Coordinates of C-alpha atoms in Angstrom, one line a residue:
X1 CA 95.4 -31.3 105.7
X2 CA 91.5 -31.1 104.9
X3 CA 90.1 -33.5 102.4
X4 CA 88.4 -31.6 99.2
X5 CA 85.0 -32.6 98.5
X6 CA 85.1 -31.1 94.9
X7 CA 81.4 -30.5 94.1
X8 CA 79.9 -30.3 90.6
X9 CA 77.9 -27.7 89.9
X10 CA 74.3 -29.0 90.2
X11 CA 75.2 -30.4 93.7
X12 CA 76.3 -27.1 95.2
X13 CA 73.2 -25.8 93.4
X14 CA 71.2 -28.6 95.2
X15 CA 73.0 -27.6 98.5
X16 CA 72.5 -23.8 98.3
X17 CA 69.2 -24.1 97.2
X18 CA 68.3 -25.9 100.4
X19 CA 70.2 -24.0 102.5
X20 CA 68.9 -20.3 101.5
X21 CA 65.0 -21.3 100.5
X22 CA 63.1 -18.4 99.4
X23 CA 65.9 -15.8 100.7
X24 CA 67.3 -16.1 97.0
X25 CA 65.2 -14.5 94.0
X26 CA 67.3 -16.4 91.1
X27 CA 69.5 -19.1 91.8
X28 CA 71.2 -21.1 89.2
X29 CA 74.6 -22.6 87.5
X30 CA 76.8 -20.5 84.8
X31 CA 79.6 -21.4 83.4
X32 CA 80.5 -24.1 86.8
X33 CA 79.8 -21.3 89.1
X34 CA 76.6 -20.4 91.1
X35 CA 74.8 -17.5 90.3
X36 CA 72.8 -15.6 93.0
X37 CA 70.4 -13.0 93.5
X38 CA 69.0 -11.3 96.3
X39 CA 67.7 -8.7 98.1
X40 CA 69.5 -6.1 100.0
X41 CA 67.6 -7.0 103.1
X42 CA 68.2 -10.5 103.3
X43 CA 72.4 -9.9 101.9
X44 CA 74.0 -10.2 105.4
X45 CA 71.7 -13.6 106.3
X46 CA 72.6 -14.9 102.7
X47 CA 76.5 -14.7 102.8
X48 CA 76.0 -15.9 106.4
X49 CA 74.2 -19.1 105.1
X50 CA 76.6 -19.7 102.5
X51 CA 79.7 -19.7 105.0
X52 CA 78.6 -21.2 107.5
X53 CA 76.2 -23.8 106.4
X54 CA 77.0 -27.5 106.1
X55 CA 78.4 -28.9 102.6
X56 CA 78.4 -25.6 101.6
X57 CA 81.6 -24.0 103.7
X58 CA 82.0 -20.4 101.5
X59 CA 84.3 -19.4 103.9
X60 CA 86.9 -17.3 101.5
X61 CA 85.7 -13.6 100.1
X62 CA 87.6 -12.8 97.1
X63 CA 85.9 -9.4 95.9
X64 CA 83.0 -7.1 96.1
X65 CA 82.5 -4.4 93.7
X66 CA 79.4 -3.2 91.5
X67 CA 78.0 -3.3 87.9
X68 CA 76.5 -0.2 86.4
X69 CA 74.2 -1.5 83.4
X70 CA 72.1 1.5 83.4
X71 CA 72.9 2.0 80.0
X72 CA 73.7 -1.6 78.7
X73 CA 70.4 -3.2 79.0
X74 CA 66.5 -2.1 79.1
X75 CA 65.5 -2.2 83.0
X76 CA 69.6 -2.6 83.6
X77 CA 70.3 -0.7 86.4
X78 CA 73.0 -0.7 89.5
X79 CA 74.3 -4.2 91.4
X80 CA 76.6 -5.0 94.1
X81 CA 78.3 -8.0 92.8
X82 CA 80.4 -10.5 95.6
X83 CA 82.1 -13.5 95.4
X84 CA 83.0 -16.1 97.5
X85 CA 84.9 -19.5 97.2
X86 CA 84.7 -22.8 98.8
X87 CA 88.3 -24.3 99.6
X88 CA 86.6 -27.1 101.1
X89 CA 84.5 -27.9 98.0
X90 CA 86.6 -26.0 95.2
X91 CA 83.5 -24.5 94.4
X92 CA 82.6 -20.5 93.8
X93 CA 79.3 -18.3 94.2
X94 CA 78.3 -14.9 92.6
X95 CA 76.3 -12.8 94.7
X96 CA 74.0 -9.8 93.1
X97 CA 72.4 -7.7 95.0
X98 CA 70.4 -5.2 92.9
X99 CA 70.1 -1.6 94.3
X100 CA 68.4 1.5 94.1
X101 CA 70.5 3.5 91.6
X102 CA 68.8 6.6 92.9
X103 CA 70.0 6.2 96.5
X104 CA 72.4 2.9 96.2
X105 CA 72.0 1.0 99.5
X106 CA 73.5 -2.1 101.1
X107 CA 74.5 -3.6 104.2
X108 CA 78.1 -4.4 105.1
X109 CA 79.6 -7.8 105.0
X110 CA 82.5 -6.5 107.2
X111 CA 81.4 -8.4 110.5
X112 CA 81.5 -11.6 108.4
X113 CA 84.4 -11.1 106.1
X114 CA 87.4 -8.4 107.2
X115 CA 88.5 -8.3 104.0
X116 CA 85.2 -6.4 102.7
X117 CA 86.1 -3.2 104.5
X118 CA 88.6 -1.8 101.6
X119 CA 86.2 -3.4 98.9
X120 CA 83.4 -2.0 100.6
X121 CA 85.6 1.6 100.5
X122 CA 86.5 1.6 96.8
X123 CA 83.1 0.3 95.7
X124 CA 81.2 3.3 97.6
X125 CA 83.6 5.4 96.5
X126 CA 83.6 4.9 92.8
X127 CA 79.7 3.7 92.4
X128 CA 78.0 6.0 95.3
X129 CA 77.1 2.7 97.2
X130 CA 76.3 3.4 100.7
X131 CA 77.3 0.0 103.1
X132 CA 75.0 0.4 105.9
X133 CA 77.0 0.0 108.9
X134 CA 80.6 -0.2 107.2
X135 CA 82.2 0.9 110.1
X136 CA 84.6 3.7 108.6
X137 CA 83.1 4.5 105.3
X138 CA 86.0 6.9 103.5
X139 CA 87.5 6.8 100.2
X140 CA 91.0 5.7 99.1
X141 CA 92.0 7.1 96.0
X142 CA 90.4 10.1 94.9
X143 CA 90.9 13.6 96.5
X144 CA 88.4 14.5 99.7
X145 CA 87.2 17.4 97.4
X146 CA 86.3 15.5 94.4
X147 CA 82.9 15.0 93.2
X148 CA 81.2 12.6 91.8
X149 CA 81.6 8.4 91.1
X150 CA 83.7 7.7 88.2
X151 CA 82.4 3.9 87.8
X152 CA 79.0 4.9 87.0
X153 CA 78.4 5.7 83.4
X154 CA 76.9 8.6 84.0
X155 CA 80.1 10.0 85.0
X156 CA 81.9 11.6 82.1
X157 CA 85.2 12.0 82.5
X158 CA 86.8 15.4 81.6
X159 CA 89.9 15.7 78.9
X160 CA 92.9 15.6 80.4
X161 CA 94.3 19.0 79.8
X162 CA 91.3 20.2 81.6
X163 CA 92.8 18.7 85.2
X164 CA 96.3 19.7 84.0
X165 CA 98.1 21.0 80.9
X166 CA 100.4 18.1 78.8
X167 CA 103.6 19.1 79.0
X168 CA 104.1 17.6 75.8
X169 CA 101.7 20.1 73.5

């Protein structure tokens, strides 16, 4: 059985920080977890630094998704948002990755973690995100005719008796 090295906060802060350098535009602590930023360029080197480095060992993905705050904040706008957890150090990272909410771009994380791929799906499919590389990029809920991403605020969604009439009425 391995031995957990449960690491506070500002040690796995002290740890990442060495680890990524400059390839991080914010990092910091909130709320016991690390918070990090970065570009979409340097995403597949980041989450590949945090897995695989030493004492750092973020070796389980638990989601993916994205964050519309286009209309929540001033200069809000559209983030991928992944995190990933340290058995070995029962620690846990945030990973934002900021994109263009014109044309929402990012690179796969589906040659480091398997478990992207459906997150990767639903995440392009409600939020428009385009995964770069994802290597079967379809949706999983909505029909192959609909149109639109109902996760971005934008999107309005339409009354109900407009997609079909309540039986009820």
């Amino acid at each position: 059985m391995p031995v957990i090295e449960r690491l506070t906060a500002d040690a796995a802060l002290s740890r990442a920080q060495a680890a990524i350098g400059g390839r991080a535009q914010q990092l910091h602590v909130n709320l016991g977890h690390l918070e990090l930023w970065c570009r979409p360029a340097d995403l597949v080197d980041v989450v590949t630094t945090l897995r695989d480095a030493e004492g750092l060992a973020f070796r389980f993905f638990t989601f993916l998704s994205a964050i519309d705050r286009s209309e929540l904040e001033e200069g809000g706008g559209l983030e991928v948002l992944i995190h990933l957890y340290s058995p070995e150090h029962a620690a846990h990272v945030n990973i934002h990755v900021p994109v263009d909410a014109d044309n929402p771009r990012c690179p796969t994380i589906s040659g480091l973690f398997a478990g992207a791929l459906w997150h990767e799906r639903e995440c392009h499919e409600m939020f428009g995100v385009v995964f770069e590389g994802h290597p079967k990029l379809v949706g999983l809920y909505l029909p192959e005719d609909f149109q639109g991403h109902p996760g971005l605020r934008s999107f309005k969604l339409p009354s109900r008796n407009l997609i079909k009439e309540w039986p009820g009425a």
